Short mmCIF file of C-alpha atoms and ligand atoms in Angstrom, two decimals:
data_model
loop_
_atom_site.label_atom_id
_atom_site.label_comp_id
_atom_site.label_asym_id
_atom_site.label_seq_id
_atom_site.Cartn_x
_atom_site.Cartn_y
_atom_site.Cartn_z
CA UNK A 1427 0.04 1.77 23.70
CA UNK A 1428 -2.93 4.04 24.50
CA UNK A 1429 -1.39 4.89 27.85
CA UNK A 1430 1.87 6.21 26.04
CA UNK A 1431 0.20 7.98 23.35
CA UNK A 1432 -1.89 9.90 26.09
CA UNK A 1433 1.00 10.85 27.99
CA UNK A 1434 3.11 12.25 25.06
CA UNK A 1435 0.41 13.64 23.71
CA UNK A 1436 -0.21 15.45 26.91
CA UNK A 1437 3.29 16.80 27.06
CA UNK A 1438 2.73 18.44 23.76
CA UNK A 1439 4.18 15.73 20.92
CA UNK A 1440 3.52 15.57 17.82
CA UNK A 1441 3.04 11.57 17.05
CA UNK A 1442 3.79 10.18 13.67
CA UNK A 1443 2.24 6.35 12.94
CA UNK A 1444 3.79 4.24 10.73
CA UNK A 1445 1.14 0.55 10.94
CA UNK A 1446 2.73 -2.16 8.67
CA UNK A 1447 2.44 -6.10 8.70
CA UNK A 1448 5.59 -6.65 8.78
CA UNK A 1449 8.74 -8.12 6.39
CA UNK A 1450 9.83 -4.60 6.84
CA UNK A 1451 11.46 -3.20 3.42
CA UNK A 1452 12.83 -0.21 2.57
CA UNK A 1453 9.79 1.17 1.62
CA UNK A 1454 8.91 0.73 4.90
CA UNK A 1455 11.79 2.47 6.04
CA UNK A 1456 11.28 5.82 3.94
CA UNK A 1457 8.17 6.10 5.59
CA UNK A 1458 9.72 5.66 9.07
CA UNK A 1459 12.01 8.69 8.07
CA UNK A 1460 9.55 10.66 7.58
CA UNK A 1461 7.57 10.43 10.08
CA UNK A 1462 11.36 10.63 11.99
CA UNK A 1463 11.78 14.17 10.09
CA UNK A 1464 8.45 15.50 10.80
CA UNK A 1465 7.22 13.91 14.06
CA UNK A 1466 8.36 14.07 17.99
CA UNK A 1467 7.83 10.21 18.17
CA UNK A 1468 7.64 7.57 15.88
CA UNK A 1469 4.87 4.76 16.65
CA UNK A 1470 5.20 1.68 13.98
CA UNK A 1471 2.45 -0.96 13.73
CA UNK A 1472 3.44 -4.70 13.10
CA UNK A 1473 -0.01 -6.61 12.47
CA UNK A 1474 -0.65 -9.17 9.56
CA UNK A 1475 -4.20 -8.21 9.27
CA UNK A 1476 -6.47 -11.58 8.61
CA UNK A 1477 -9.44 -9.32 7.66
CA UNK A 1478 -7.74 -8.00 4.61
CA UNK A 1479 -7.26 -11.43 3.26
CA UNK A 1480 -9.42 -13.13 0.85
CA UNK A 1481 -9.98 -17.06 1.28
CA UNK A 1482 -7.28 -18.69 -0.93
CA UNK A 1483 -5.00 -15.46 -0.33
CA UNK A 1484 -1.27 -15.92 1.39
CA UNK A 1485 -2.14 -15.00 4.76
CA UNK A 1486 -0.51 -18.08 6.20
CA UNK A 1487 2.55 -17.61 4.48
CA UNK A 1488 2.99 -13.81 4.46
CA UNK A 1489 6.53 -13.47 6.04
CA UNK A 1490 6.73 -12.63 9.57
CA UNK A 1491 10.04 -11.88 11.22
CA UNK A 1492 9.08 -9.53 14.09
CA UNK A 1493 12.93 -10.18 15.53
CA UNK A 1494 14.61 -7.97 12.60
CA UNK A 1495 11.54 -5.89 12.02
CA UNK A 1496 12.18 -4.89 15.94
CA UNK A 1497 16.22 -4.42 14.88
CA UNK A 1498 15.60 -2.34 12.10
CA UNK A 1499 13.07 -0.42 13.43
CA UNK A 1500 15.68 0.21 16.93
CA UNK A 1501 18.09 1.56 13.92
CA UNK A 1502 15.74 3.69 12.53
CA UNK A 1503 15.24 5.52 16.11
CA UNK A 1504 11.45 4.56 16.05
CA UNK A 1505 10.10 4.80 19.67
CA UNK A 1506 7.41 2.13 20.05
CA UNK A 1507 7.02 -1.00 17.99
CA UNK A 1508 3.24 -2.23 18.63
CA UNK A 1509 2.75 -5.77 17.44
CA UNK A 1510 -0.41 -7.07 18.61
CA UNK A 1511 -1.61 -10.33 18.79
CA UNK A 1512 -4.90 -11.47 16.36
CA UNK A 1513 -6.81 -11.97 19.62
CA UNK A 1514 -6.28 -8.64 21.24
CA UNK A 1515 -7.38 -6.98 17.93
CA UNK A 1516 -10.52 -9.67 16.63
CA UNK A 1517 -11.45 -11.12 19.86
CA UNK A 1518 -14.08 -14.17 19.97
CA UNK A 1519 -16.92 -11.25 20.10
CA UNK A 1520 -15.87 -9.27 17.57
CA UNK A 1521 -18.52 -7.67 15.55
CA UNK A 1522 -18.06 -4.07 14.13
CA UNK A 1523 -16.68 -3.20 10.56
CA UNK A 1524 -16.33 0.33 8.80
CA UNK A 1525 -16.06 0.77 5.45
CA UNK A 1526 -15.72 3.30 2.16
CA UNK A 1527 -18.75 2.22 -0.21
CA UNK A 1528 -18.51 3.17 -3.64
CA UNK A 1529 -16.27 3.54 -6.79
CA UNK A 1530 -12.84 3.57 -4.82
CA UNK A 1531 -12.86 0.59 -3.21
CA UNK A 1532 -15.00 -0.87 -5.92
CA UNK A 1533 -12.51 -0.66 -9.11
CA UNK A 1534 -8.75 -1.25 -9.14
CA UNK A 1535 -7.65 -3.89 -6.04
CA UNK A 1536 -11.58 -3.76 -4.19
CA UNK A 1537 -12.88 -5.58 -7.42
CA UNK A 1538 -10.07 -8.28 -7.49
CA UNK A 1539 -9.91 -8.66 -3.76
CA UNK A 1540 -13.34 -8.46 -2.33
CA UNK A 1541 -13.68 -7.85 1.35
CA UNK A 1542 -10.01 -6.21 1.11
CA UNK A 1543 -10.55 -2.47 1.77
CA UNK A 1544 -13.05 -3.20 4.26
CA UNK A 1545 -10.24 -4.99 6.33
CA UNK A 1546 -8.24 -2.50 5.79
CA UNK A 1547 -10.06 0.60 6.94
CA UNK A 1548 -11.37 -1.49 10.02
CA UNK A 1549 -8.29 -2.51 11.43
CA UNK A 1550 -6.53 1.22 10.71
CA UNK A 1551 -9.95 2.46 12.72
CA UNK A 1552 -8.94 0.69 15.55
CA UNK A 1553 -4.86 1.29 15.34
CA UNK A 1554 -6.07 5.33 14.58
CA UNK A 1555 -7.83 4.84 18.08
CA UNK A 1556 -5.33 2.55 19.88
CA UNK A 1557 -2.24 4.65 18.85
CA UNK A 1558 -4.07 8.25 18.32
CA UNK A 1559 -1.45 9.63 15.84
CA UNK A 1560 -1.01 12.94 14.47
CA UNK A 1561 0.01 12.09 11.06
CA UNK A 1562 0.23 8.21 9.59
CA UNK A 1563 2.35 7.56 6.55
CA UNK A 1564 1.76 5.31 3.49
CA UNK A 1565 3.41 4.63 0.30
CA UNK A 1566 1.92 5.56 -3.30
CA UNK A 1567 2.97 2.14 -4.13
CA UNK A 1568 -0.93 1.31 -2.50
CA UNK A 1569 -1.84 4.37 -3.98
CA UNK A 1570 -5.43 3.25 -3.87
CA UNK A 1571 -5.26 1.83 -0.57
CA UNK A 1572 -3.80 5.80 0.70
CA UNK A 1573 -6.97 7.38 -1.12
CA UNK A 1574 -9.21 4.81 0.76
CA UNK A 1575 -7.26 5.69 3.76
CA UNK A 1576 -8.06 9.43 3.41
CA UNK A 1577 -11.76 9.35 2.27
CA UNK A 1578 -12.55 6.69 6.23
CA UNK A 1579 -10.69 9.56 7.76
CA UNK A 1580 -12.46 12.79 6.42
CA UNK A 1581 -15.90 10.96 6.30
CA UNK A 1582 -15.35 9.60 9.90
CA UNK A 1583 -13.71 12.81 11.29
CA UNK A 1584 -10.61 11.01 12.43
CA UNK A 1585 -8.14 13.61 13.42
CA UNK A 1586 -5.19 12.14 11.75
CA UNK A 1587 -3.44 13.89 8.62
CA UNK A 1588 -2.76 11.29 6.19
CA UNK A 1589 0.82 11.96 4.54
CA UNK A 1590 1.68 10.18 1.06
CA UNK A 1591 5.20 9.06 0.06
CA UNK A 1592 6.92 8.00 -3.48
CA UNK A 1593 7.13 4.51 -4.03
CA UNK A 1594 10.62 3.00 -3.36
CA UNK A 1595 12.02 0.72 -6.03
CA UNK A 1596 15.01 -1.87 -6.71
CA UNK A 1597 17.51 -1.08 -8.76
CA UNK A 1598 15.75 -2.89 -11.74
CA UNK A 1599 12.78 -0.57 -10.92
CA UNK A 1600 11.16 -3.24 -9.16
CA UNK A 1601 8.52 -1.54 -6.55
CA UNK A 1602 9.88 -2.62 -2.93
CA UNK A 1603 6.79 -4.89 -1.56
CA UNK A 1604 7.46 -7.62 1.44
CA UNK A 1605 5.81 -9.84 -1.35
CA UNK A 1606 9.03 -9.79 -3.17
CA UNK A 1607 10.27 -12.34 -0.23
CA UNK A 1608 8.17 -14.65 -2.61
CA UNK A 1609 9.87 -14.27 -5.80
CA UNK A 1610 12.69 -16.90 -7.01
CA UNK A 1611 15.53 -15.91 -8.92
CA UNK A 1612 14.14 -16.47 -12.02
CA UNK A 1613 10.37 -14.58 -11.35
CA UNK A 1614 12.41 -11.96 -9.51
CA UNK A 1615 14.06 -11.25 -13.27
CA UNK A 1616 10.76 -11.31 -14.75
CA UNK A 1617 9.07 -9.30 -12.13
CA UNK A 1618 10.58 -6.12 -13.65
CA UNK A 1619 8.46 -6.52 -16.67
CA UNK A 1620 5.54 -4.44 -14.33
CA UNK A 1621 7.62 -1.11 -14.41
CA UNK A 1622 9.11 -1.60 -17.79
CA UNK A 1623 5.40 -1.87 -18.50
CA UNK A 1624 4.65 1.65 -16.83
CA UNK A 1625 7.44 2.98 -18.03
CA UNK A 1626 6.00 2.47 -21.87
CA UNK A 1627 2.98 3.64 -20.92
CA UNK A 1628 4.56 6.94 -19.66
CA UNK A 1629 6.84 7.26 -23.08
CA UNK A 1630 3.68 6.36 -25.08
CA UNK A 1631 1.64 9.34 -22.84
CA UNK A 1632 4.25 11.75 -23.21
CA UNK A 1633 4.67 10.91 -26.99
CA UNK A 1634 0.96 12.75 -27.21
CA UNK A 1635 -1.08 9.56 -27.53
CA UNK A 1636 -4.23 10.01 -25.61
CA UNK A 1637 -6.02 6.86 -26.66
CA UNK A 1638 -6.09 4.46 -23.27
CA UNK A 1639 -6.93 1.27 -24.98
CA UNK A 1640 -3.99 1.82 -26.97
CA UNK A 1641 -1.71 2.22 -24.16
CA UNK A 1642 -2.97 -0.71 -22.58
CA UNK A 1643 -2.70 -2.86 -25.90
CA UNK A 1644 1.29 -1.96 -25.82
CA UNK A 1645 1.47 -2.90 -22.19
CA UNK A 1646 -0.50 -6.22 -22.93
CA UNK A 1647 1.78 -6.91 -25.64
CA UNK A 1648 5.27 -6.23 -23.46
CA UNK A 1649 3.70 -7.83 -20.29
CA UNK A 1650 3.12 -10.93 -22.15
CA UNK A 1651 6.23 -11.20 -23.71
CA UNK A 1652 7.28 -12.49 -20.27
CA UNK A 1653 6.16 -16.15 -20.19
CA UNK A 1654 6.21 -16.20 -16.28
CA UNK A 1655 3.36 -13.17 -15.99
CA UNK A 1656 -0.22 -13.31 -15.54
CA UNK A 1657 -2.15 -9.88 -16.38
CA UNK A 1658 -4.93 -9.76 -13.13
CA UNK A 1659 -5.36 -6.12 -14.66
CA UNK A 1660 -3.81 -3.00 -16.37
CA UNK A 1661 -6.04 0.36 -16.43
CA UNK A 1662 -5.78 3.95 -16.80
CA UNK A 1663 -7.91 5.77 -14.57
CA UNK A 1664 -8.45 9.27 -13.04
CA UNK A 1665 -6.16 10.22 -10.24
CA UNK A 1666 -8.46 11.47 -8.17
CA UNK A 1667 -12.00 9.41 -8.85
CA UNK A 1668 -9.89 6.16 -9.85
CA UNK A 1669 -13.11 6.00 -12.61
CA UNK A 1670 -11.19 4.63 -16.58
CA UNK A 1671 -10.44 7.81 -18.42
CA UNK A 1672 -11.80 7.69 -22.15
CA UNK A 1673 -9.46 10.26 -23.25
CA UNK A 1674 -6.01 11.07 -21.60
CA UNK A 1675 -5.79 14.36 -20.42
CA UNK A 1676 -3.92 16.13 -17.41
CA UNK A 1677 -2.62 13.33 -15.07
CA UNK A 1678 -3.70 10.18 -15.19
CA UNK A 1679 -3.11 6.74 -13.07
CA UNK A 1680 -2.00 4.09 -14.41
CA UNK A 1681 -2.37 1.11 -12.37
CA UNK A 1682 -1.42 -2.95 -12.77
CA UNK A 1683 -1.55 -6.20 -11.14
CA UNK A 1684 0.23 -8.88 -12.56
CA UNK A 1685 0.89 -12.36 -11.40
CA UNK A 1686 4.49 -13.42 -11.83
CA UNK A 1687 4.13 -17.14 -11.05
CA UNK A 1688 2.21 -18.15 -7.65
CA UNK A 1689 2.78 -14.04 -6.29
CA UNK A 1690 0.58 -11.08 -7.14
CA UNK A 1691 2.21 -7.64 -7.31
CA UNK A 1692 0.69 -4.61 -7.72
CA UNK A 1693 2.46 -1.19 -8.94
CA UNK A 1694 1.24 1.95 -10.66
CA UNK A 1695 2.35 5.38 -11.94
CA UNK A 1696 0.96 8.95 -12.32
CA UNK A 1697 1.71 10.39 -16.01
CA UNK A 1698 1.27 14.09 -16.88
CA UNK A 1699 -0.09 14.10 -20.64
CA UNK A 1700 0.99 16.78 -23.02
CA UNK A 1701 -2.87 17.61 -23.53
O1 PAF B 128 -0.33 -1.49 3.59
C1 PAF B 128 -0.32 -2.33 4.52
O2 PAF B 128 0.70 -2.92 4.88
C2 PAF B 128 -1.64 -2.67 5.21
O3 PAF B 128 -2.70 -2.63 4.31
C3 PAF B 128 -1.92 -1.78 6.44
C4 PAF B 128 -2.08 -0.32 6.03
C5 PAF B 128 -0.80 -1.92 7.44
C6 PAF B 128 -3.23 -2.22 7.11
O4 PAF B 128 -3.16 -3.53 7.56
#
């Protein structure tokens, strides 16, 4: 992988990194077509990260089909597919983690998923050095997870431009995650209650209400109409700082993890107020 990055990078192309684990969605392809669009070669990364997993989490069953990830990604005119093994990346020895201390990956997913960002920005460290991108795409869907991403690479000087793209949904609104693979018919009905949850929020914003617990009260109450949903959280935070906003003013974030049956989704939204 190195030894093909060097040489293209030595004739003069630009190389756009797409790293994924996997169950490749069509979220995953936007991002491939953008980096398509904008890039001389397209890298895409195919690596269930353990490190990223909590104990208890669905590492062992997070879907894995490298066969039609491979397909799709041949369709999408990708150039290299590199899917390595846990070994090569965490061998025996393996001692060195980097992470982003503070609020960001404190709040939000970092305080329901401890240990998560770290894995994270340690395994894109070494796939930033293995595969030595110009520019690596990621979906707002993690929205967190992209501001994480940028704050390891401007602290750590890594000279890769981090580009953010829209979240991809079903036609039910649904945000495309490989995690859907989990749902059954029925929780895949009641999994649209997270945008329909959003999308009061945004009515609610743009109404001129600028009271957060409010707005959160009136997702509560919608959310748990759906007997099959467990609120892990709902919050309304600053775009930028991801700290709770006491007032709503300018754009906001508006963030939530539910739990529709045995599968935790995440999904979010950024509202302009009228204030
Ligand atoms: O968003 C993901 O799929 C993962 O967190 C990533 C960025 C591929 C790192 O393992």
């Amino acid at each position: 992988m190195k030894n093909y990055s060097r040489e293209e990078k030595l004739k003069g192309k630009k190389i756009g990194f797409v790293p994924t684990m996997g169950a490749l969605h069509q979220g995953h392809l936007s991002l491939i077509r953008k980096a398509r669009e904008e890039c001389d070669r397209v890298v895409v990364s195919i690596f269930v990260n353990p490190t990223q997993f909590g104990p208890g989490e669905d590492f062992d069953r997070y879907p894995r089909d490298l066969e039609s990830d491979v397909r799709l990604c041949e369709r999408e005119g990708v150039d290299v597919v590199f899917a390595p093994s846990v070994e090569e990346m965490y061998p025996e020895n393996f001692s060195t983690w980097v992470e982003v201390k503070g609020n960001l990956t404190e709040t939000l997913e970092g305080a329901h998923r401890p240990g998560h960002f770290r894995g994270v920005t340690t395994v894109l460290t070494k796939l930033f050095n293995i595969v030595i991108p110009d520019c690596s795409y990621f979906g707002e869907k993690d929205y967190q997870q992209a501001l994480v991403v940028k704050k390891l690479v401007d602290d750590l000087n890594i000279p890769v431009e981090i580009v953010l793209a829209p979240t991809i949904r079903e036609i039910d609104g649904l945000a495309c995650s490989s995690r859907n693979r989990y749902l059954s018919k029925e929780e895949r009905r009641a999994a649209k209650v997270l945008y329909q949850s959003l999308l009061r929020a945004k009515t609610e914003i743009q109404d001129g209400e600028d009271n957060p617990s409010c707005i959160i009260s009136s997702m509560e109450d919608l959310i748990l109409e759906e007997p099959l949903a467990k609120i892990d959280y709902i919050a309304i935070v600053d775009p930028v700082s991801l700290k709770p906003v006491k007032r709503i003013r300018g754009e906001v974030l508006v963030a939530v993890a539910v739990k529709i049956g045995k599968t935790r989704l995440i999904d979010n939204m950024r509202i302009k107020s009228v204030f």
